[in-house]
XYZ file of C-alpha atoms in Angstrom:
669
model
C 22.717 87.532 -40.376
C 20.591 90.589 -39.716
C 16.914 91.039 -40.375
C 16.647 91.621 -44.064
C 14.608 90.825 -47.059
C 16.136 87.583 -48.243
C 13.636 86.598 -50.916
C 12.563 89.088 -53.507
C 10.642 87.735 -56.492
C 8.825 89.828 -59.036
C 5.882 88.768 -61.132
C 6.421 86.451 -64.042
C 6.491 88.633 -67.131
C 3.068 89.924 -68.016
C 1.242 87.927 -65.324
C -0.500 89.976 -62.629
C -0.534 88.518 -59.136
C -3.847 87.132 -57.996
C -2.971 86.279 -54.384
C -0.380 87.853 -52.135
C 1.614 85.032 -50.580
C 2.268 86.808 -47.278
C -1.341 87.653 -46.443
C -3.388 84.728 -47.795
C -4.537 83.915 -44.256
C -3.707 80.236 -44.836
C -0.063 80.357 -43.688
C 2.013 82.654 -41.492
C 5.125 84.280 -42.952
C 6.056 86.114 -39.771
C 9.673 85.193 -39.035
C 8.978 82.293 -36.650
C 7.975 78.627 -36.883
C 5.092 78.515 -34.408
C 1.390 79.007 -35.137
C -0.245 82.192 -33.965
C -3.330 82.593 -36.163
C -2.818 80.508 -39.289
C -0.852 77.384 -40.184
C 2.844 77.421 -39.383
C 5.843 75.091 -39.523
C 5.176 73.317 -36.231
C 1.903 72.010 -37.759
C 3.686 71.036 -40.984
C 6.159 69.114 -38.799
C 3.385 67.228 -37.034
C 1.473 66.491 -40.242
C 4.628 65.022 -41.757
C 6.041 63.152 -38.758
C 2.999 62.551 -36.568
C 5.161 63.240 -33.525
C 3.880 65.784 -31.043
C 7.079 65.348 -29.027
C 9.176 66.331 -32.027
C 7.017 69.193 -33.272
C 5.578 70.717 -30.123
C 1.988 70.287 -31.303
C -0.452 67.510 -32.040
C -2.315 69.428 -34.729
C -1.696 69.254 -38.473
C -2.262 71.910 -41.089
C -5.634 73.181 -42.155
C -5.750 72.159 -45.799
C -2.152 71.780 -47.045
C -2.196 69.436 -50.049
C 1.475 68.529 -49.666
C 3.939 68.911 -46.809
C 7.601 68.150 -46.240
C 9.699 68.366 -43.089
C 13.211 66.900 -42.902
C 15.793 66.865 -40.100
C 19.502 66.546 -40.892
C 20.534 63.444 -38.941
C 24.000 64.689 -37.964
C 26.240 67.606 -38.756
C 28.217 67.235 -41.982
C 25.880 64.594 -43.352
C 24.575 64.690 -46.937
C 27.155 67.067 -48.398
C 27.512 67.598 -52.148
C 30.734 66.404 -53.709
C 32.163 66.119 -57.225
C 32.397 68.623 -60.034
C 29.081 67.571 -61.593
C 27.022 68.508 -58.552
C 25.755 71.810 -59.896
C 22.284 73.121 -60.595
C 22.541 73.187 -64.425
C 23.532 69.515 -64.411
C 20.919 66.806 -64.355
C 20.527 64.898 -61.123
C 22.217 61.845 -62.592
C 25.494 63.838 -62.389
C 25.116 64.806 -58.737
C 27.153 63.093 -56.006
C 27.177 63.347 -52.205
C 29.046 62.090 -49.162
C 28.522 61.845 -45.425
C 30.961 63.241 -42.869
C 33.061 64.740 -45.657
C 34.357 67.614 -43.530
C 35.314 71.120 -44.615
C 31.771 72.450 -44.638
C 31.482 76.036 -43.327
C 29.195 76.264 -40.306
C 27.104 79.011 -41.927
C 26.344 76.603 -44.809
C 25.332 73.693 -42.609
C 21.558 73.100 -42.763
C 19.760 71.419 -39.854
C 16.130 71.294 -41.034
C 14.158 72.070 -44.181
C 10.410 72.249 -44.734
C 7.752 73.035 -47.331
C 3.965 73.156 -47.647
C 1.614 73.623 -50.581
C -1.851 75.188 -50.597
C -4.561 76.090 -53.041
C -5.582 79.674 -52.440
C -8.587 81.004 -54.387
C -7.623 78.887 -57.379
C -3.882 79.639 -57.217
C -1.195 77.188 -56.116
C 1.181 78.567 -53.490
C 4.247 76.904 -51.995
C 5.766 77.947 -48.690
C 9.272 76.808 -47.820
C 11.925 77.318 -45.162
C 15.041 76.070 -43.399
C 17.218 76.653 -40.390
C 21.027 76.521 -40.205
C 23.795 75.801 -37.740
C 25.388 79.293 -37.675
C 24.467 82.815 -38.784
C 27.984 84.265 -39.130
C 29.108 85.385 -42.577
C 27.454 85.643 -45.944
C 25.518 82.646 -47.190
C 23.693 81.610 -50.323
C 20.882 79.100 -50.397
C 18.558 77.509 -52.905
C 15.345 75.517 -52.911
C 14.581 72.917 -55.553
C 11.080 71.557 -56.133
C 11.219 68.332 -58.167
C 8.391 66.753 -60.093
C 10.177 63.395 -60.195
C 10.633 61.430 -56.965
C 14.222 62.561 -56.457
C 16.025 60.982 -53.516
C 19.461 59.897 -52.333
C 20.663 56.468 -53.406
C 23.540 54.061 -52.812
C 27.194 54.085 -53.745
C 28.292 55.541 -57.045
C 32.008 55.230 -57.440
C 33.710 56.719 -54.399
C 30.583 58.635 -53.357
C 26.818 58.234 -53.428
C 24.273 59.144 -56.089
C 20.654 60.131 -56.515
C 17.561 58.587 -58.065
C 15.257 60.549 -60.324
C 15.827 63.155 -63.001
C 14.893 66.738 -63.689
C 11.680 67.427 -65.562
C 10.866 70.625 -67.420
C 9.126 72.906 -64.956
C 11.136 71.965 -61.850
C 11.546 75.155 -59.793
C 14.778 76.543 -58.307
C 14.718 79.558 -55.959
C 18.214 80.989 -55.261
C 18.807 83.516 -52.456
C 21.991 85.465 -51.619
C 22.632 86.539 -48.024
C 25.440 89.118 -47.945
C 26.533 91.865 -45.615
C 24.974 89.988 -42.729
C 21.733 89.638 -44.616
C 21.344 93.328 -45.365
C 21.651 92.584 -49.065
C 19.733 89.780 -50.740
C 19.556 88.910 -54.384
C 16.855 86.403 -55.272
C 16.371 84.604 -58.599
C 13.735 82.135 -59.685
C 14.587 79.570 -62.356
C 12.752 76.712 -63.961
C 14.364 73.647 -65.475
C 14.102 73.944 -69.271
C 15.921 71.424 -71.451
C 15.459 73.846 -74.342
C 18.089 76.176 -72.871
C 21.403 75.327 -74.544
C 23.387 78.188 -72.979
C 22.963 81.364 -70.961
C 22.009 84.637 -72.589
C 24.661 87.390 -72.482
C 22.724 89.459 -69.962
C 19.754 87.300 -69.049
C 16.537 88.953 -68.095
C 13.195 87.451 -67.147
C 12.248 84.854 -69.736
C 15.815 84.289 -70.999
C 17.993 81.264 -70.487
C 19.998 81.928 -67.336
C 22.222 78.895 -67.951
C 22.189 75.524 -69.605
C 18.848 73.903 -68.713
C 17.807 76.853 -66.551
C 15.374 79.573 -67.618
C 15.298 82.737 -65.524
C 11.779 83.636 -64.479
C 12.566 86.748 -62.399
C 15.130 88.413 -60.147
C 14.534 90.886 -57.298
C 16.029 92.176 -54.055
C 13.012 94.011 -52.657
C 10.375 91.617 -51.431
C 10.493 91.383 -47.656
C 7.313 89.693 -46.399
C 7.135 92.273 -43.602
C 6.820 95.150 -46.080
C 5.567 93.481 -49.278
C 2.640 94.988 -51.095
C -0.880 93.592 -51.211
C -0.380 91.729 -54.492
C 3.077 90.250 -54.028
C 3.603 86.946 -55.810
C 6.468 86.031 -53.521
C 8.313 87.177 -50.483
C 10.702 85.938 -47.836
C 12.201 86.850 -44.514
C 14.416 85.649 -41.685
C 13.772 85.777 -37.967
C 14.500 89.395 -36.959
C 15.844 88.832 -33.444
C 17.827 86.421 -31.378
C 15.925 83.998 -29.203
C 13.185 83.079 -31.695
C 11.693 79.879 -30.248
C 12.142 76.643 -32.193
C 9.219 74.194 -31.884
C 11.542 71.246 -32.585
C 14.856 70.267 -31.078
C 17.508 72.777 -32.252
C 21.025 73.648 -31.176
C 23.290 76.034 -33.092
C 27.060 76.387 -33.071
C 26.890 78.711 -30.066
C 24.803 76.224 -28.085
C 21.559 78.192 -28.476
C 18.371 76.103 -28.489
C 16.443 78.960 -30.073
C 17.096 80.607 -33.409
C 19.656 83.401 -33.400
C 18.894 86.268 -35.755
C 18.961 85.053 -39.362
C 19.213 81.317 -38.539
C 15.583 80.697 -39.462
C 14.368 81.467 -42.983
C 10.962 81.156 -44.666
C 9.358 82.293 -47.884
C 6.550 81.722 -50.318
C 5.884 81.798 -54.051
C 2.718 81.797 -56.114
C 3.340 79.052 -58.698
C 0.330 80.068 -60.741
C 1.949 83.448 -61.420
C 4.834 81.772 -63.251
C 2.564 79.381 -65.115
C 3.425 76.337 -62.997
C 0.310 75.992 -60.895
C -0.528 72.759 -62.675
C 2.696 71.014 -61.624
C 2.858 68.452 -58.882
C 6.112 68.212 -57.004
C 7.136 64.930 -55.448
C 10.291 66.045 -53.652
C 12.091 69.151 -52.464
C 15.611 70.024 -51.452
C 17.150 72.917 -49.573
C 20.769 73.556 -50.529
C 23.592 75.884 -49.621
C 26.041 77.057 -52.253
C 29.234 79.017 -52.784
C 27.480 81.902 -54.603
C 24.294 82.854 -56.398
C 25.838 81.949 -59.727
C 24.052 79.125 -61.483
C 27.397 77.345 -61.760
C 28.184 77.737 -58.043
C 29.538 74.753 -56.161
C 26.783 73.144 -54.118
C 27.525 72.435 -50.494
C 25.070 71.062 -47.954
C 21.576 69.820 -48.708
C 18.503 68.500 -46.917
C 16.190 66.530 -49.206
C 12.822 64.900 -48.640
C 9.517 63.864 -50.096
C 6.913 66.482 -50.719
C 3.355 65.226 -50.713
C 4.040 61.973 -52.582
C 2.433 63.206 -55.774
C 0.309 60.375 -56.957
C -3.023 59.330 -58.293
C -5.182 56.307 -57.814
C -8.243 55.070 -59.631
C -10.852 52.772 -58.151
C -13.697 51.398 -60.202
C -16.786 49.243 -59.892
C -18.885 47.584 -62.561
C -22.535 48.689 -62.354
C -25.842 47.686 -63.896
C -27.334 49.663 -66.758
C -29.467 51.742 -64.383
C -26.406 52.523 -62.231
C -28.472 51.398 -59.260
C -26.421 48.405 -58.093
C -23.025 46.772 -58.422
C -22.873 44.236 -61.216
C -21.509 40.696 -61.182
C -23.810 39.043 -63.714
C -26.600 39.918 -66.126
C -28.752 37.963 -68.574
C -28.297 38.384 -72.317
C -32.069 38.920 -72.364
C -33.424 39.221 -75.872
C -29.923 39.561 -77.314
C -28.356 42.768 -75.944
C -27.167 43.239 -72.353
C -26.097 46.608 -70.947
C -23.662 47.635 -68.222
C -21.898 50.707 -66.887
C -18.750 51.440 -64.911
C -17.966 53.795 -62.049
C -14.662 55.477 -61.303
C -13.231 57.525 -58.460
C -9.966 59.470 -58.830
C -7.792 60.331 -55.837
C -4.787 62.630 -56.215
C -2.240 63.260 -53.498
C 0.283 66.034 -53.309
C -1.676 68.486 -55.442
C -4.815 70.369 -54.494
C -5.739 71.409 -58.015
C -5.422 68.967 -60.883
C -7.144 67.851 -64.032
C -7.278 65.165 -66.661
C -9.634 62.748 -68.324
C -10.951 59.278 -67.628
C -11.465 56.861 -70.504
C -13.661 53.844 -69.836
C -13.050 50.673 -71.855
C -14.689 47.268 -71.980
C -12.841 44.049 -72.798
C -14.492 40.794 -73.760
C -15.855 38.321 -74.051
C -12.784 36.853 -72.373
C -11.185 34.362 -74.722
C -9.165 34.155 -77.916
C -11.489 36.485 -79.842
C -11.814 39.148 -77.148
C -11.688 42.799 -78.143
C -11.273 46.018 -76.181
C -13.512 48.956 -77.026
C -13.494 52.487 -75.642
C -16.922 53.248 -74.236
C -17.943 56.846 -74.729
C -15.593 59.788 -74.965
C -12.937 60.592 -72.387
C -14.603 62.240 -69.379
C -12.946 65.473 -68.153
C -12.238 65.451 -64.403
C -10.760 67.886 -61.918
C -10.467 68.154 -58.161
C -13.935 69.757 -58.244
C -15.587 66.751 -59.931
C -18.232 64.957 -57.900
C -17.061 61.350 -57.681
C -17.764 58.638 -58.535
C -18.313 59.321 -62.209
C -20.269 56.886 -64.358
C -19.451 55.735 -67.853
C -21.801 55.670 -70.785
C -23.696 52.401 -71.110
C -22.045 49.619 -73.071
C -24.113 46.975 -74.835
C -22.881 43.472 -75.639
C -24.439 40.925 -77.967
C -22.741 37.771 -76.718
C -22.605 35.888 -73.446
C -19.286 35.481 -71.625
C -17.117 37.350 -69.158
C -16.403 41.028 -69.670
C -14.061 43.295 -67.751
C -14.158 47.059 -67.530
C -11.021 49.118 -67.293
C -10.612 52.815 -66.710
C -7.576 54.971 -67.418
C -6.907 58.355 -65.840
C -4.832 60.541 -68.181
C -3.440 63.353 -66.060
C -3.074 66.787 -67.591
C -1.246 68.043 -64.499
C 2.482 67.707 -64.781
C 3.855 65.638 -61.926
C 0.532 63.929 -61.242
C 0.916 60.451 -62.701
C -1.644 58.648 -64.790
C -3.577 55.801 -63.193
C -5.446 52.744 -64.350
C -7.758 50.257 -62.698
C -8.869 46.935 -64.092
C -9.357 45.081 -60.817
C -11.672 42.278 -59.785
C -14.577 44.661 -59.245
C -14.481 45.367 -62.959
C -15.527 41.956 -64.295
C -19.039 40.662 -64.819
C -20.653 37.728 -66.591
C -23.347 37.838 -69.256
C -25.452 34.670 -68.912
C -27.324 32.828 -71.689
C -31.084 32.264 -71.724
C -33.001 28.984 -71.780
C -35.884 29.424 -74.224
C -39.282 28.007 -73.235
C -40.256 25.013 -75.411
C -43.861 23.820 -75.377
C -45.634 21.373 -77.683
C -49.186 20.352 -78.533
C -50.012 16.982 -80.090
C -52.828 16.465 -82.572
C -55.945 14.304 -82.002
C -56.038 10.551 -81.566
C -56.289 8.688 -84.886
C -57.396 5.386 -86.404
C -54.696 2.963 -87.423
C -53.433 3.910 -90.848
C -53.684 7.648 -90.241
C -50.874 10.053 -89.188
C -50.407 11.563 -85.735
C -49.012 15.148 -85.503
C -47.224 17.561 -83.153
C -46.621 21.362 -83.080
C -44.024 23.285 -81.014
C -43.935 26.782 -79.522
C -40.505 28.352 -78.805
C -40.383 31.625 -76.842
C -37.826 33.619 -74.846
C -34.988 33.250 -77.333
C -32.106 35.714 -77.619
C -30.624 36.888 -80.868
C -27.242 35.446 -81.764
C -24.004 37.460 -81.270
C -23.547 40.376 -83.615
C -20.543 40.973 -85.830
C -19.305 43.681 -83.439
C -19.891 42.219 -79.999
C -19.342 45.387 -77.925
C -21.530 48.368 -78.806
C -22.618 46.771 -82.057
C -26.002 45.720 -83.404
C -27.741 42.549 -82.312
C -27.074 39.479 -84.395
C -29.556 37.316 -86.337
C -32.492 35.578 -84.705
C -31.847 32.419 -82.727
C -31.192 29.477 -85.018
C -30.864 25.740 -84.575
C -33.499 23.002 -84.773
C -36.407 21.468 -82.904
C -36.340 17.663 -83.115
C -39.659 15.859 -82.734
C -39.575 12.183 -81.672
C -42.552 9.788 -81.447
C -42.094 7.112 -78.791
C -44.163 4.092 -77.891
C -45.959 3.730 -74.587
C -42.761 2.805 -72.701
C -41.280 6.280 -73.506
C -38.071 4.703 -74.792
C -38.896 2.650 -77.890
C -38.978 4.556 -81.143
C -42.331 4.304 -82.933
C -42.242 2.500 -86.284
C -44.373 3.137 -89.282
C -44.517 5.382 -92.302
C -42.536 8.651 -92.363
C -39.401 10.026 -90.667
C -38.930 9.524 -86.943
C -37.336 11.506 -85.378
C -37.646 14.565 -87.597
C -36.412 18.177 -87.253
C -37.564 21.645 -88.217
C -35.355 24.731 -88.497
C -35.657 27.539 -85.941
C -35.630 31.278 -86.537
C -36.345 33.102 -83.282
C -39.568 33.003 -81.291
C -42.478 31.248 -82.994
C -45.696 29.867 -81.538
C -46.152 27.301 -84.320
C -43.127 25.282 -85.403
C -44.462 22.380 -87.455
C -46.759 20.568 -87.506
C -44.842 17.362 -88.096
C -46.554 14.012 -88.673
C -45.860 10.281 -88.614
C -48.060 7.211 -89.339
C -47.573 4.375 -86.808
C -47.929 0.806 -87.983
C -49.619 -0.483 -84.851
C -52.334 0.534 -82.479
C -51.472 1.746 -78.999
C -50.467 4.773 -76.921
C -47.689 7.043 -78.210
C -45.791 10.049 -76.773
C -44.273 13.023 -78.602
C -40.997 14.438 -77.266
C -39.358 17.696 -78.504
C -35.768 18.916 -78.097
C -34.494 22.413 -79.020
C -30.813 22.552 -80.049
C -29.346 26.053 -80.680
C -27.117 26.786 -83.655
C -23.542 25.594 -83.171
C -22.110 29.133 -83.078
C -24.799 30.529 -80.795
C -23.732 30.787 -77.132
C -26.648 33.053 -76.221
C -29.294 30.302 -76.136
C -29.256 27.067 -74.192
C -31.010 23.908 -75.339
C -34.312 22.802 -73.852
C -36.450 19.652 -73.833
C -40.194 19.197 -73.547
C -41.890 16.007 -72.336
C -38.638 14.146 -71.920
C -40.235 11.886 -69.300
C -43.537 11.492 -71.202
C -45.609 12.961 -68.371
C -47.351 15.657 -70.383
C -50.773 14.298 -71.311
C -51.069 16.917 -74.043
C -48.291 15.066 -75.841
C -49.978 11.637 -75.686
C -51.825 10.270 -78.723
C -53.671 6.971 -79.204
C -53.880 4.949 -82.424
C -57.193 3.036 -82.435
C -59.206 0.445 -84.579
C -62.808 1.107 -85.697
C -65.484 -1.030 -83.833
C -67.815 -3.346 -85.959
C -71.402 -4.789 -85.646
C -73.327 -7.702 -87.369
C -77.066 -7.839 -87.952
C -78.474 -11.168 -89.293
C -81.316 -11.191 -91.831
C -82.688 -14.463 -93.357
C -83.367 -14.721 -97.069
C -85.031 -17.546 -99.054
C -84.973 -18.588 -102.708
C -88.354 -20.041 -103.951
C -87.962 -22.887 -106.437
C -90.121 -25.879 -107.435
C -89.395 -29.359 -108.661
C -91.583 -32.003 -110.392
C -91.122 -35.624 -111.354
C -92.613 -36.661 -114.720
C -93.277 -40.346 -115.318
C -95.186 -42.503 -117.768
C -97.776 -44.690 -116.219
C -96.963 -47.705 -118.483
C -94.004 -48.895 -120.335
C -93.710 -49.262 -124.036
C -94.079 -45.627 -124.901
C -90.358 -44.902 -125.113
C -88.464 -42.133 -123.425
C -90.093 -39.055 -122.052
C -89.753 -35.954 -124.216
C -91.225 -32.479 -123.839
C -91.129 -29.646 -121.251
C -92.550 -28.594 -117.943
C -93.732 -25.005 -117.533
C -93.389 -23.636 -113.977
C -95.375 -20.591 -112.804
C -94.734 -19.413 -109.233
C -97.098 -16.936 -107.495
C -96.840 -15.000 -104.265
C -100.291 -16.254 -103.261
C -101.881 -19.462 -102.077
C -104.080 -20.040 -105.165
C -101.858 -19.306 -108.119
C -103.428 -15.934 -108.594
C -101.721 -12.732 -109.456
C -98.625 -12.134 -111.450
C -96.139 -14.939 -111.448
C -92.842 -14.248 -109.731
C -91.227 -17.258 -111.407
C -91.939 -18.200 -115.024
C -89.612 -20.914 -116.283
C -89.875 -23.745 -118.818
C -87.620 -26.763 -118.250
C -87.054 -29.446 -120.846
C -87.750 -33.114 -119.981
C -86.046 -36.006 -121.746
C -84.994 -39.497 -120.905
C -86.418 -42.701 -119.538
C -89.337 -42.383 -117.189
C -89.331 -40.995 -114.588
C -87.532 -37.590 -114.915
C -87.261 -34.928 -112.177
C -86.738 -31.319 -113.182
C -86.915 -27.999 -111.289
C -86.676 -24.314 -111.538
C -83.418 -22.378 -111.167
C -84.838 -19.134 -109.753
C -82.248 -16.680 -108.337
C -84.595 -14.015 -106.976
C -84.574 -14.099 -103.158
C -87.110 -12.922 -100.598
C -86.415 -11.622 -97.043
C -89.985 -11.356 -95.677
C -92.560 -13.909 -94.666
C -94.676 -15.006 -97.720
C -97.093 -17.694 -99.120
C -96.013 -19.222 -102.452
C -98.151 -21.347 -104.840
C -97.034 -23.153 -107.964
C -98.847 -23.910 -111.267
C -97.225 -26.490 -113.520
C -97.996 -28.227 -116.834
C -96.254 -30.854 -118.989
C -96.194 -30.630 -122.733
C -95.099 -33.989 -124.286
C -93.429 -34.108 -127.631
C -93.508 -37.927 -127.616
C -96.729 -38.817 -129.293
C -96.894 -41.913 -127.150
C -97.272 -39.894 -124.023
C -100.070 -37.508 -123.062
C -99.528 -33.877 -122.065
C -100.709 -32.546 -118.663
C -102.517 -29.228 -118.444
C -101.672 -26.413 -116.111
C -102.678 -27.253 -112.587
C -102.239 -25.264 -109.266
C -100.845 -28.116 -107.272
C -99.139 -26.690 -104.176
C -98.914 -23.799 -101.763
C -96.475 -23.172 -98.887
C -95.898 -20.470 -96.255
C -92.428 -19.107 -95.103
C -92.065 -17.270 -91.743
C -88.835 -15.159 -91.145
C -87.814 -14.059 -87.622
C -84.421 -12.227 -87.808
C -82.088 -12.519 -84.776
C -80.880 -8.817 -84.167
C -77.330 -7.260 -84.103
C -73.989 -8.484 -82.723
C -71.096 -5.951 -81.831
C -67.264 -6.288 -81.835
C -66.981 -4.652 -78.467
């Protein structure tokens, strides 16, 4: 094969070239495999294999996003076989064998390689191969697969492949004829919309079943290509071109004879495929440049392992620290999520990340998208942070993030790992009480409660919904006797409860009337509503050690002050001095004075009848009492109604003094 232009690709219809592939300064297309100024195939070899002994260097490329380098293990290995092994057929129809024999030396590939770069926003792929012999015409092709195409195990009498074609897979076909002096190059893309070939296909037409022709050219030698070429190719121009890896051709040469080494490049962005990620590549030899040509030898390998990964971490609402737990607070807790996207095998890519929150974990859990999908590209500064999510119920919640790739060949990715879960903890409201004053037996004692620090109950929509109603439940007041265990008895309800509705400094007061004196203790217990997980119960004065909750039921003390009183009365005995006059009959008139000589106004004036045999004693029945020391005198007379007896005139007969000395006051203690 002589020095010739072997890859000639024109622009995709209507698309001007942005970057010339042969002079991008990122990769050398100079007809050899060894670095001079920019990256070259010896560095691709090392980056792929890591073997300095194999590749002749211990340096990798400077910025290739995907590389492939494959060595054919032995001559006549991996040879196409079977009538279905043709480019228009899907890979599921392809078959291959080892050591099949009959392969022309000029079609026997020894190594194949590829590298991908991003150049000023365009995606460029460089590719190449070397072969066992340069004698005779040869046709070759390069496939770039988006699926992870690879050889597989037995399939009937041969072997098969894994993976399938995807729309946008690229095929570059080159024809080496007349010793390489003539080259016809065509670029196709896999297109399942092509049912058959056009009569005379031109750029944009279906070149065959499943293959759309992008362009054809025979005038794009990298050594003479213009400044804006979208593609070019060339072979080594002279014998003796050094091989950086172990190489031996049919003639025994350990360097490349003229035309045994081939390399080229294509700007994918110019054919609208810059967004595709290719997972595998294959270099193939063929019987002709026809799309239905029989395929011969191939060297296939991975190309950058197109993939994506997503790592995430739950964060607090301020995005200032990782999050494992948070309090429900007053009823709404907030959290965020972080995500980092890593893409391999493709320098430029795009997509979106959707954050979601699942919880609270359990039978009623829901999953809610948090915020809109966040656009991301290779230029995004990672990690990215989600919008804040609010939850209105305690429990365990788990973030998840999903990367939706918009770059064909770059797979989607999700992450819902252990770093994504956090717990929302309930609150314990503060319960305090204040008992009323001590009382006298027969009166009620009272107690009042203060409940603060409650959280609202869960809302109807737990994630990103409104807070629920105020904390509910009850506060139960219990009055205990001095031993802190015996329930107080008396009048009223004990224990008794009041309903709760959120924070309140004055629940109650409640009251109860004990039936005995003594020391009593109030105890209060808050019990949340049955369907309220956000608040925990709390107890105040459960051990009766809060003196503010102690009340005493007392008796009233008494005192006694003695004071003497006297009742002045008089008595006389009436008798007849001789017998024979019959019974006494008449009346005695008593006049009592508060003096010693019957002067003044009488304090007692009473007439008492006298009748009966002599003698008769009669007296006054005065009921007026006196409480001070006094002198009393009495004047009496007898009026007889028995003519046989004489009357007695009023006479001041007696006087007496009474002295009172009261004894003071006695107390009950």
